[in-house]
Amino acid sequence: MDAIRPRIEAAFYGTVSAAKSGDVEAIGWVVVMALSLLLAIVAFFQTAIRDTTLSNAKRQGKAIPPPTYNVGLPIIGNVLAFAKNPLDLVWEGYGKKGEVFTVRLLTTRLTFLIGPAACEAFFKASDTELDQSEPYKFSTPVFGKDVVYDATLENRLQHFRILSMTLRVNMLETYIPLMIQEAEQFFANWGDEGELDLYAELSNLIILTGSRCIMGREIRENLFGEVSHLIHDLDQGMQPISVLANWLPIKAHRDRDRARKKMGELFVPIIRARRAGETKEDDMLQWLIEAKYRNGKPFTDDEVVGILVAGLFAAQHTSSATSTWIGMHLLRDKGVLERVLSEQDDVKKASGGELNYEALTKMNLLHACMKETLRMHPPLIFLMRKVLEPRPALGGRFLIPTGDYVVASPSVAGMLPDVFAEPNKWDPDRFLPPRDEDKSAPYSFLGFGAGRHGCMGEGFAYVQVKTIWSILLKLFDMEAVGKAVPEPNLDALVVGPVHGTCIIRYKRKKPLSGTQ
């Protein structure tokens, strides 16, 4: 500690000095430090009050607030542990406190619900009991005002109602040919053989497929290059620090705000041209343009842009990470790979060689591979809601106070040994009959959420990832480079593999030269 202290002091005084000189980012960090100190003082007194309330409730035999779990130094110990590795902190709390426990991060109380029984309190709740907008307010500068998590509950539900209509089976059927076209064009740019970073490649492909199905033909054909750069700046504007202070005047946030403004400038003329009837397409953009609230009022141009950006973000990050993780496991498991290839041949014969929605639904083993991958590597390690009224948990044993953030963890849920046998083993058969391990209890598998809080984009994700892997397996023989499956990047808000670690070696089954 004595050796570290001079370095901490030097960093502190250096930041203060830079702030005095007008460095904008340094000023932001000084503000954060001052606010953190103030919040820590407030948290100290709130903890004392909570402990007193807990003691009184125990004496009276009432339902009690969940036990608290603390590590390290008072006030800041939990913050440091959470910043270092949040999943380690949750596993430790679960081991010492059980299925329901609270971790305080300064003035914020996170109450974790671990296991199917505890998660019932999360996934059975209505939006008037648990609020999803407050925990995700940090995304407002990216998605825009008055949409998604910045919208009123009434408007948000109507936004989701229209979005759900664009993700029905009949719409998914129209998206598949677009996905196939984008994938085949993309893979045509690969050579006959070589090595590449699968994560980087699939991330680029999924931006293409997502933009074509979600943002529309005009953007994909005429403005994609510019939009892809804007998406990158919006993406970089969601830093871990953004969760705590999305208003900080750092470069990433300034670039984010400029990109969001430019996105509106690019989209509004397209939206207005479609409204005027100059063109009409069968895509998500068209649905949003024609959508109306229940009172007959159409969505504004800004609302359409914001919902499109939110939709693309949801499709891009989760599918990029999941499709890559599938490859990292599948290409290392020759037994499962051979069975998947055999399934592809069988489905292809049964469908007359056509890759369509019906064919994709028959790929049961590939579907199980995706579920197993999501069990081990969910893109969102935490799902959060704010408690609007006291929420009972574990059959009324605990009463979670108003103002707490309840947290379900797909990452922890998928690795519970009393739910999933040998959870550290990638084993897609656990999701097939007769095992069906995810059906042992409700809320066992949280890859796409569950219950009232299930992800409406689940069908789109399965179609997108299964389409891409069907084409990959048709065109290439592949193998993973290296023996170990890559580590997850826990520094990202959407968790994927560490960049640069997903190298594969590929060889085209039918060389391009042979088709010319």
Coordinates of C-alpha atoms in Angstrom, one line a residue:
M1 CA 0.0 0.0 0.0
D2 CA 2.9 2.4 0.8
A3 CA 4.4 1.8 -2.6
I4 CA 1.1 2.5 -4.4
R5 CA 0.1 5.6 -2.4
P6 CA 2.7 8.0 -4.1
R7 CA 1.4 6.9 -7.5
I8 CA -2.2 7.5 -6.5
E9 CA -1.3 11.0 -5.1
A10 CA 0.6 11.8 -8.3
A11 CA -2.3 10.8 -10.5
F12 CA -4.7 12.8 -8.3
Y13 CA -2.7 16.0 -8.3
G14 CA -1.9 15.6 -12.0
T15 CA -5.5 15.4 -12.8
V16 CA -6.3 18.5 -10.7
S17 CA -3.5 20.4 -12.3
A18 CA -4.7 19.5 -15.8
A19 CA -8.2 20.6 -14.8
K20 CA -6.9 24.0 -13.7
S21 CA -5.2 24.3 -17.1
G22 CA -8.6 23.8 -18.8
D23 CA -8.3 20.2 -19.9
V24 CA -11.9 19.2 -20.5
E25 CA -11.6 15.5 -19.7
A26 CA -9.6 16.3 -16.5
I27 CA -12.3 18.7 -15.4
G28 CA -14.8 15.8 -15.9
W29 CA -12.8 13.5 -13.8
V30 CA -12.5 16.0 -11.0
V31 CA -16.2 16.5 -11.0
V32 CA -16.7 12.7 -10.8
M33 CA -14.3 12.5 -7.9
A34 CA -16.0 15.3 -6.0
L35 CA -19.5 13.8 -6.6
S36 CA -18.2 10.3 -5.6
L37 CA -16.9 11.6 -2.3
L38 CA -20.3 13.3 -1.6
L39 CA -22.2 10.1 -2.5
A40 CA -19.9 8.0 -0.3
I41 CA -20.8 10.2 2.7
V42 CA -24.5 9.9 1.9
A43 CA -24.1 6.1 1.5
F44 CA -22.6 5.8 4.9
F45 CA -25.6 7.3 6.6
Q46 CA -28.1 5.3 4.4
T47 CA -26.4 2.1 5.4
A48 CA -26.7 2.9 9.1
I49 CA -30.5 3.6 8.6
R50 CA -30.9 0.4 6.6
D51 CA -29.2 -1.7 9.2
T52 CA -31.4 -0.3 11.9
T53 CA -34.6 -1.0 9.8
L54 CA -33.3 -4.6 9.2
S55 CA -32.8 -5.2 12.9
N56 CA -36.3 -3.9 13.8
A57 CA -37.9 -6.1 11.1
K58 CA -36.1 -9.2 12.4
R59 CA -37.3 -8.6 15.9
Q60 CA -40.9 -8.2 14.7
G61 CA -40.8 -11.3 12.6
K62 CA -41.5 -9.4 9.3
A63 CA -40.2 -10.0 5.8
I64 CA -36.7 -8.5 5.9
P65 CA -34.6 -6.7 3.3
P66 CA -32.0 -8.9 1.6
P67 CA -28.7 -9.3 3.4
T68 CA -25.9 -7.0 2.3
Y69 CA -22.6 -8.2 1.1
N70 CA -19.5 -6.0 1.4
V71 CA -15.8 -6.6 0.5
G72 CA -12.7 -4.6 1.2
L73 CA -12.5 -1.1 2.5
P74 CA -15.6 0.6 3.8
I75 CA -17.6 2.6 1.2
I76 CA -15.2 2.1 -1.8
G77 CA -14.5 -1.7 -1.4
N78 CA -17.5 -2.8 -3.3
V79 CA -16.9 -0.2 -6.0
L80 CA -13.4 -1.3 -6.6
A81 CA -14.3 -5.0 -6.6
F82 CA -17.2 -4.4 -9.0
A83 CA -15.0 -2.4 -11.4
K84 CA -12.3 -5.1 -11.3
N85 CA -14.6 -8.1 -12.0
P86 CA -18.4 -7.8 -11.4
L87 CA -19.1 -11.5 -11.9
D88 CA -16.5 -12.5 -9.3
L89 CA -18.2 -10.2 -6.8
V90 CA -21.6 -11.7 -7.5
W91 CA -20.3 -15.3 -7.2
E92 CA -18.7 -14.4 -3.9
G93 CA -21.9 -12.8 -2.6
Y94 CA -23.9 -15.8 -3.7
G95 CA -21.6 -18.2 -2.0
K96 CA -21.7 -16.3 1.3
K97 CA -25.2 -14.7 1.4
G98 CA -27.4 -17.0 -0.8
E99 CA -29.8 -16.5 -3.6
V100 CA -30.8 -12.9 -2.7
F101 CA -28.4 -10.3 -1.5
T102 CA -27.6 -6.6 -1.9
V103 CA -24.4 -4.9 -2.9
R104 CA -24.1 -1.2 -2.3
L105 CA -22.2 0.9 -4.8
L106 CA -22.0 4.3 -3.2
T107 CA -25.7 5.3 -3.0
T108 CA -26.9 2.7 -5.4
R109 CA -28.2 -0.6 -4.0
L110 CA -28.0 -3.6 -6.4
T111 CA -30.0 -6.6 -5.2
F112 CA -29.0 -9.7 -7.0
L113 CA -31.4 -12.6 -7.7
I114 CA -29.6 -15.9 -8.3
G115 CA -31.3 -19.1 -9.4
P116 CA -34.7 -19.9 -10.9
A117 CA -36.7 -19.5 -7.6
A118 CA -35.2 -16.1 -6.8
C119 CA -35.5 -14.8 -10.5
E120 CA -39.2 -15.2 -10.3
A121 CA -39.4 -11.9 -8.5
F122 CA -37.7 -10.3 -11.5
F123 CA -39.3 -12.0 -14.5
K124 CA -42.9 -12.1 -13.2
A125 CA -43.0 -8.4 -12.4
S126 CA -44.9 -5.9 -14.5
D127 CA -43.5 -2.6 -15.8
T128 CA -45.4 -0.7 -13.0
E129 CA -43.6 -2.8 -10.4
L130 CA -40.1 -2.9 -11.9
D131 CA -38.9 -0.1 -14.1
Q132 CA -36.5 -0.8 -16.9
S133 CA -36.0 2.8 -18.1
E134 CA -34.1 4.2 -15.1
P135 CA -31.2 1.7 -15.2
Y136 CA -30.6 2.3 -18.9
K137 CA -30.9 6.1 -19.0
F138 CA -27.3 6.2 -19.9
S139 CA -28.3 5.1 -23.5
T140 CA -30.4 8.2 -24.1
P141 CA -27.7 10.2 -25.9
V142 CA -27.2 7.3 -28.3
F143 CA -30.8 6.3 -29.0
G144 CA -32.3 9.8 -28.6
K145 CA -34.9 11.7 -26.6
D146 CA -38.4 10.3 -26.1
V147 CA -37.6 6.8 -27.4
V148 CA -36.9 3.4 -25.8
Y149 CA -35.7 4.0 -22.3
D150 CA -36.3 7.8 -22.4
A151 CA -39.9 7.4 -23.4
T152 CA -42.9 7.3 -21.1
L153 CA -44.0 3.8 -20.2
E154 CA -47.2 4.3 -22.3
N155 CA -45.2 5.4 -25.4
R156 CA -42.4 2.8 -24.8
L157 CA -45.0 0.0 -24.8
Q158 CA -46.4 1.3 -28.1
H159 CA -42.9 1.5 -29.6
F160 CA -42.4 -2.1 -28.6
R161 CA -45.8 -3.1 -30.0
I162 CA -44.8 -1.9 -33.4
L163 CA -41.3 -3.4 -33.2
S164 CA -42.8 -6.8 -32.3
M165 CA -44.9 -6.6 -35.5
T166 CA -41.7 -6.1 -37.5
L167 CA -40.2 -9.3 -35.9
R168 CA -43.2 -11.7 -36.6
V169 CA -42.6 -14.8 -38.6
N170 CA -44.0 -13.3 -41.8
M171 CA -41.4 -10.5 -41.6
L172 CA -38.6 -12.8 -40.6
E173 CA -39.3 -14.7 -43.8
T174 CA -38.8 -11.6 -45.9
Y175 CA -35.5 -10.8 -44.0
I176 CA -33.8 -14.1 -44.8
P177 CA -33.2 -13.5 -48.5
L178 CA -31.7 -10.2 -47.6
M179 CA -29.4 -11.8 -45.0
I180 CA -28.4 -14.5 -47.5
Q181 CA -27.6 -11.9 -50.2
E182 CA -25.5 -9.9 -47.8
A183 CA -23.6 -12.9 -46.4
E184 CA -22.8 -14.4 -49.8
Q185 CA -21.5 -11.0 -51.1
F186 CA -19.5 -10.6 -48.0
F187 CA -17.9 -14.1 -48.0
A188 CA -17.1 -13.7 -51.8
N189 CA -14.4 -11.2 -50.6
W190 CA -12.6 -13.8 -48.7
G191 CA -9.8 -15.6 -50.5
D192 CA -9.7 -19.3 -51.3
E193 CA -7.9 -19.9 -48.1
G194 CA -6.2 -18.1 -45.3
E195 CA -6.5 -16.9 -41.7
L196 CA -8.7 -14.2 -40.2
D197 CA -10.2 -12.8 -37.1
L198 CA -13.7 -14.3 -37.0
Y199 CA -15.0 -11.7 -34.5
A200 CA -14.0 -8.7 -36.6
E201 CA -15.4 -10.3 -39.8
L202 CA -18.7 -11.3 -38.4
S203 CA -19.1 -8.0 -36.7
N204 CA -18.8 -6.3 -40.1
L205 CA -21.2 -8.7 -41.7
I206 CA -23.8 -8.3 -39.1
I207 CA -23.7 -4.5 -39.5
L208 CA -24.5 -5.1 -43.1
T209 CA -27.3 -7.6 -42.6
G210 CA -28.7 -5.5 -39.7
S211 CA -28.6 -2.3 -41.7
R212 CA -30.3 -3.9 -44.7
C213 CA -33.2 -5.5 -42.7
I214 CA -33.6 -2.7 -40.1
M215 CA -32.4 0.6 -41.6
G216 CA -33.6 0.1 -45.2
R217 CA -32.3 -0.2 -48.7
E218 CA -31.5 3.4 -49.2
I219 CA -29.0 3.5 -46.3
R220 CA -27.5 0.1 -47.3
E221 CA -27.0 1.0 -51.0
N222 CA -26.2 4.7 -50.8
L223 CA -25.0 5.8 -47.4
F224 CA -23.7 2.7 -45.7
G225 CA -20.1 3.8 -45.6
E226 CA -20.9 7.0 -43.8
V227 CA -23.5 5.4 -41.5
S228 CA -21.0 2.6 -40.5
H229 CA -18.6 5.3 -39.2
L230 CA -21.4 7.0 -37.3
I231 CA -22.4 3.7 -35.8
H232 CA -18.8 3.2 -34.6
D233 CA -18.8 6.6 -32.9
L234 CA -22.1 5.9 -31.3
D235 CA -20.8 2.5 -30.1
Q236 CA -17.7 4.1 -28.6
G237 CA -19.9 6.6 -26.9
M238 CA -21.2 3.8 -24.6
Q239 CA -18.2 3.5 -22.3
P240 CA -18.4 1.9 -18.8
I241 CA -18.0 5.5 -17.4
S242 CA -21.1 6.4 -19.5
V243 CA -23.3 4.3 -17.2
L244 CA -22.4 6.6 -14.3
A245 CA -22.1 9.9 -16.1
N246 CA -23.2 9.9 -19.7
W247 CA -22.9 13.7 -19.6
L248 CA -19.2 13.9 -19.0
P249 CA -17.5 16.1 -21.7
I250 CA -15.0 13.5 -22.8
K251 CA -14.0 12.9 -26.4
A252 CA -16.0 9.7 -26.8
H253 CA -19.2 11.5 -25.7
R254 CA -18.6 14.5 -27.9
D255 CA -18.1 12.2 -30.9
R256 CA -21.2 10.3 -29.9
D257 CA -23.3 13.4 -29.8
R258 CA -22.1 14.6 -33.2
A259 CA -22.7 11.1 -34.7
R260 CA -26.3 11.0 -33.3
K261 CA -27.1 14.4 -34.8
K262 CA -25.6 13.4 -38.2
M263 CA -27.7 10.1 -38.1
G264 CA -30.8 12.2 -37.9
E265 CA -29.7 14.4 -40.8
L266 CA -29.1 11.4 -43.0
F267 CA -32.3 9.6 -42.1
V268 CA -34.9 12.4 -42.1
P269 CA -34.9 13.0 -45.9
I270 CA -35.3 9.2 -46.5
I271 CA -38.2 9.1 -44.0
R272 CA -39.9 12.1 -45.5
A273 CA -39.5 10.7 -49.0
R274 CA -41.2 7.5 -47.9
R275 CA -43.9 9.4 -46.2
A276 CA -44.5 11.2 -49.4
G277 CA -45.0 7.9 -51.2
E278 CA -41.9 8.3 -53.4
T279 CA -40.8 4.7 -52.4
K280 CA -42.1 1.9 -50.2
E281 CA -40.2 -1.1 -49.0
D282 CA -41.0 -4.2 -47.0
D283 CA -38.7 -3.5 -44.0
M284 CA -38.6 -2.3 -40.4
L285 CA -38.1 1.3 -41.5
Q286 CA -41.4 1.2 -43.5
W287 CA -43.3 -0.2 -40.5
L288 CA -42.1 2.5 -38.2
I289 CA -42.9 5.3 -40.8
E290 CA -46.4 4.0 -41.1
A291 CA -46.9 3.3 -37.4
K292 CA -49.3 5.3 -35.3
Y293 CA -50.0 5.6 -31.6
R294 CA -53.4 4.4 -30.4
N295 CA -54.6 8.0 -30.6
G296 CA -53.8 8.1 -34.3
K297 CA -50.7 10.2 -34.0
P298 CA -47.8 9.0 -36.2
F299 CA -44.3 8.4 -34.9
T300 CA -42.2 11.6 -35.3
D301 CA -39.1 11.5 -37.6
D302 CA -36.9 11.7 -34.5
E303 CA -38.7 8.8 -32.9
V304 CA -38.3 6.6 -36.0
V305 CA -34.5 7.4 -36.2
G306 CA -34.1 6.6 -32.5
I307 CA -35.9 3.3 -32.6
L308 CA -33.9 2.3 -35.7
V309 CA -30.6 3.0 -34.0
A310 CA -31.8 1.1 -30.9
G311 CA -32.8 -1.9 -33.1
L312 CA -29.5 -2.0 -34.9
F313 CA -27.5 -1.8 -31.7
A314 CA -29.5 -4.7 -30.3
A315 CA -29.0 -6.8 -33.4
Q316 CA -25.4 -5.9 -34.0
H317 CA -23.7 -6.5 -30.7
T318 CA -25.5 -9.6 -29.4
S319 CA -25.4 -11.4 -32.8
S320 CA -21.8 -10.5 -33.5
A321 CA -20.7 -11.9 -30.1
T322 CA -22.9 -15.0 -30.2
S323 CA -22.1 -16.0 -33.8
T324 CA -18.4 -15.7 -33.0
W325 CA -18.6 -17.7 -29.8
I326 CA -20.4 -20.5 -31.7
G327 CA -17.5 -20.7 -34.1
M328 CA -14.9 -20.7 -31.3
H329 CA -16.6 -23.8 -29.7
L330 CA -18.0 -25.6 -32.8
L331 CA -14.7 -25.6 -34.7
R332 CA -13.0 -27.1 -31.6
D333 CA -15.6 -29.9 -31.2
K334 CA -15.2 -32.1 -34.2
G335 CA -17.9 -34.5 -33.0
V336 CA -20.6 -31.8 -32.8
L337 CA -19.3 -30.2 -36.0
E338 CA -19.8 -33.4 -38.0
R339 CA -23.3 -33.7 -36.7
V340 CA -24.1 -30.1 -37.6
L341 CA -22.8 -30.7 -41.1
S342 CA -24.9 -33.8 -41.4
E343 CA -27.9 -31.9 -40.2
Q344 CA -27.2 -29.2 -42.8
D345 CA -27.2 -31.9 -45.5
D346 CA -30.4 -33.4 -44.3
V347 CA -32.2 -30.1 -44.1
K348 CA -30.9 -29.0 -47.5
K349 CA -32.3 -32.2 -49.1
A350 CA -35.6 -31.8 -47.4
S351 CA -36.0 -28.2 -48.5
G352 CA -34.9 -28.7 -52.1
G353 CA -31.7 -26.8 -51.5
E354 CA -33.5 -23.6 -50.4
L355 CA -32.5 -21.8 -47.2
N356 CA -35.7 -20.4 -45.9
Y357 CA -37.5 -19.9 -42.5
E358 CA -38.9 -23.4 -42.5
A359 CA -35.4 -24.9 -43.2
L360 CA -33.9 -22.9 -40.4
T361 CA -36.5 -24.1 -37.9
K362 CA -35.5 -27.7 -38.7
M363 CA -31.9 -27.1 -37.7
N364 CA -32.4 -28.4 -34.1
L365 CA -28.8 -29.1 -33.3
L366 CA -27.5 -25.8 -34.6
H367 CA -30.3 -24.2 -32.6
A368 CA -29.0 -26.0 -29.5
C369 CA -25.5 -24.9 -30.3
M370 CA -26.7 -21.3 -30.2
K371 CA -28.5 -21.8 -26.9
E372 CA -25.6 -23.5 -25.3
T373 CA -23.3 -20.7 -26.5
L374 CA -25.7 -18.1 -25.0
R375 CA -25.8 -20.1 -21.7
M376 CA -22.0 -19.9 -21.4
H377 CA -21.4 -16.5 -23.1
P378 CA -24.5 -14.2 -22.8
P379 CA -23.8 -10.8 -24.4
L380 CA -25.5 -9.1 -21.4
I381 CA -24.1 -10.3 -18.1
F382 CA -26.7 -8.3 -16.1
L383 CA -30.3 -7.4 -16.6
M384 CA -31.5 -4.6 -14.4
R385 CA -34.8 -3.0 -13.2
K386 CA -35.6 -0.4 -10.6
V387 CA -38.0 -1.3 -7.8
L388 CA -41.0 1.0 -7.9
E389 CA -42.8 -0.7 -5.0
P390 CA -41.5 -3.1 -2.4
R391 CA -41.0 -6.5 -4.1
P392 CA -41.2 -9.8 -2.3
A393 CA -38.6 -12.5 -3.2
L394 CA -38.3 -16.2 -2.4
G395 CA -41.9 -16.7 -1.4
G396 CA -42.0 -13.6 0.7
R397 CA -38.9 -14.4 2.7
F398 CA -37.3 -11.1 1.6
L399 CA -38.8 -7.8 0.8
I400 CA -36.7 -5.7 -1.7
P401 CA -37.1 -2.0 -0.8
T402 CA -38.3 0.6 -3.3
G403 CA -35.4 2.3 -5.0
D404 CA -33.2 -0.8 -5.2
Y405 CA -32.0 -2.1 -8.5
V406 CA -32.9 -5.7 -8.9
V407 CA -30.4 -7.6 -11.0
A408 CA -30.6 -11.0 -12.8
S409 CA -27.4 -12.4 -14.2
P410 CA -27.7 -14.6 -17.3
S411 CA -23.9 -15.3 -16.9
V412 CA -24.4 -16.6 -13.4
A413 CA -27.7 -18.4 -14.1
G414 CA -26.1 -20.4 -17.0
M415 CA -23.3 -21.7 -14.8
L416 CA -25.3 -23.0 -11.8
P417 CA -24.3 -26.6 -11.3
D418 CA -27.6 -27.5 -9.7
V419 CA -29.4 -26.5 -12.9
F420 CA -26.9 -27.4 -15.7
A421 CA -24.7 -30.5 -15.4
E422 CA -21.0 -29.8 -15.9
P423 CA -21.7 -26.1 -16.6
N424 CA -18.1 -25.5 -17.7
K425 CA -18.5 -27.9 -20.6
W426 CA -19.9 -26.8 -24.0
D427 CA -22.5 -29.4 -24.5
P428 CA -25.4 -28.5 -26.9
D429 CA -27.1 -31.8 -26.2
R430 CA -28.2 -30.5 -22.8
F431 CA -30.9 -28.5 -24.7
L432 CA -32.2 -31.4 -26.7
P433 CA -34.5 -34.3 -25.7
P434 CA -34.4 -36.2 -23.5
R435 CA -32.2 -34.0 -21.3
D436 CA -33.8 -30.6 -21.9
E437 CA -32.0 -29.1 -18.9
D438 CA -33.4 -25.6 -19.4
K439 CA -36.9 -27.0 -18.8
S440 CA -36.2 -28.3 -15.3
A441 CA -37.6 -25.1 -13.8
P442 CA -38.8 -21.7 -15.1
Y443 CA -36.2 -19.0 -15.5
S444 CA -33.3 -21.5 -15.8
F445 CA -32.1 -20.3 -19.1
L446 CA -31.8 -16.5 -19.4
G447 CA -30.0 -16.1 -22.8
F448 CA -32.8 -13.9 -24.1
G449 CA -34.3 -12.9 -20.7
A450 CA -37.6 -14.7 -19.7
G451 CA -41.2 -14.2 -18.9
R452 CA -42.5 -10.7 -19.3
H453 CA -39.0 -9.4 -19.9
G454 CA -38.1 -11.8 -22.7
C455 CA -36.2 -10.3 -25.7
M456 CA -38.6 -9.6 -28.6
G457 CA -35.6 -9.9 -31.0
E458 CA -35.0 -13.5 -30.1
G459 CA -36.5 -14.8 -33.3
F460 CA -34.5 -12.3 -35.4
A461 CA -31.3 -13.3 -33.6
Y462 CA -31.8 -17.0 -34.2
V463 CA -32.6 -16.5 -37.9
Q464 CA -29.6 -14.2 -38.4
V465 CA -27.0 -16.3 -36.7
K466 CA -28.3 -19.6 -38.1
T467 CA -28.4 -18.2 -41.6
I468 CA -24.8 -16.9 -41.4
W469 CA -23.5 -20.2 -40.1
S470 CA -25.4 -22.2 -42.7
I471 CA -23.7 -20.3 -45.4
L472 CA -20.3 -20.5 -43.7
L473 CA -20.5 -24.2 -43.4
K474 CA -21.6 -24.6 -47.0
L475 CA -18.8 -22.5 -48.4
F476 CA -15.8 -23.3 -46.2
D477 CA -13.8 -25.9 -44.3
M478 CA -12.6 -24.2 -41.1
E479 CA -10.6 -24.8 -38.0
A480 CA -9.9 -22.7 -34.9
V481 CA -6.3 -21.5 -34.4
G482 CA -5.1 -22.2 -30.9
K483 CA -6.4 -24.7 -28.3
A484 CA -8.2 -22.5 -25.9
V485 CA -11.5 -20.8 -26.3
P486 CA -11.0 -17.0 -26.0
E487 CA -11.7 -15.1 -22.8
P488 CA -14.6 -12.7 -22.5
N489 CA -14.0 -9.0 -22.6
L490 CA -15.7 -7.8 -19.4
D491 CA -14.6 -4.2 -20.0
A492 CA -17.3 -3.9 -22.6
L493 CA -21.0 -3.2 -21.9
V494 CA -22.0 -6.0 -24.3
V495 CA -19.6 -8.9 -23.6
G496 CA -17.9 -10.6 -26.5
P497 CA -14.6 -12.3 -26.9
V498 CA -11.4 -10.3 -26.4
H499 CA -10.6 -8.7 -29.7
G500 CA -7.8 -10.3 -31.8
T501 CA -8.2 -13.7 -30.1
C502 CA -10.7 -15.4 -32.5
I503 CA -8.4 -16.5 -35.3
I504 CA -9.6 -19.2 -37.7
R505 CA -8.0 -20.9 -40.6
Y506 CA -10.4 -21.4 -43.6
K507 CA -10.3 -23.1 -47.0
R508 CA -13.0 -22.6 -49.6
K509 CA -14.7 -25.9 -50.6
K510 CA -15.1 -24.7 -54.2
P511 CA -12.3 -22.3 -55.1
L512 CA -13.3 -19.0 -56.6
S513 CA -11.0 -19.7 -59.6
G514 CA -13.1 -22.8 -60.4
T515 CA -16.2 -20.7 -60.9
Q516 CA -14.8 -18.3 -63.4

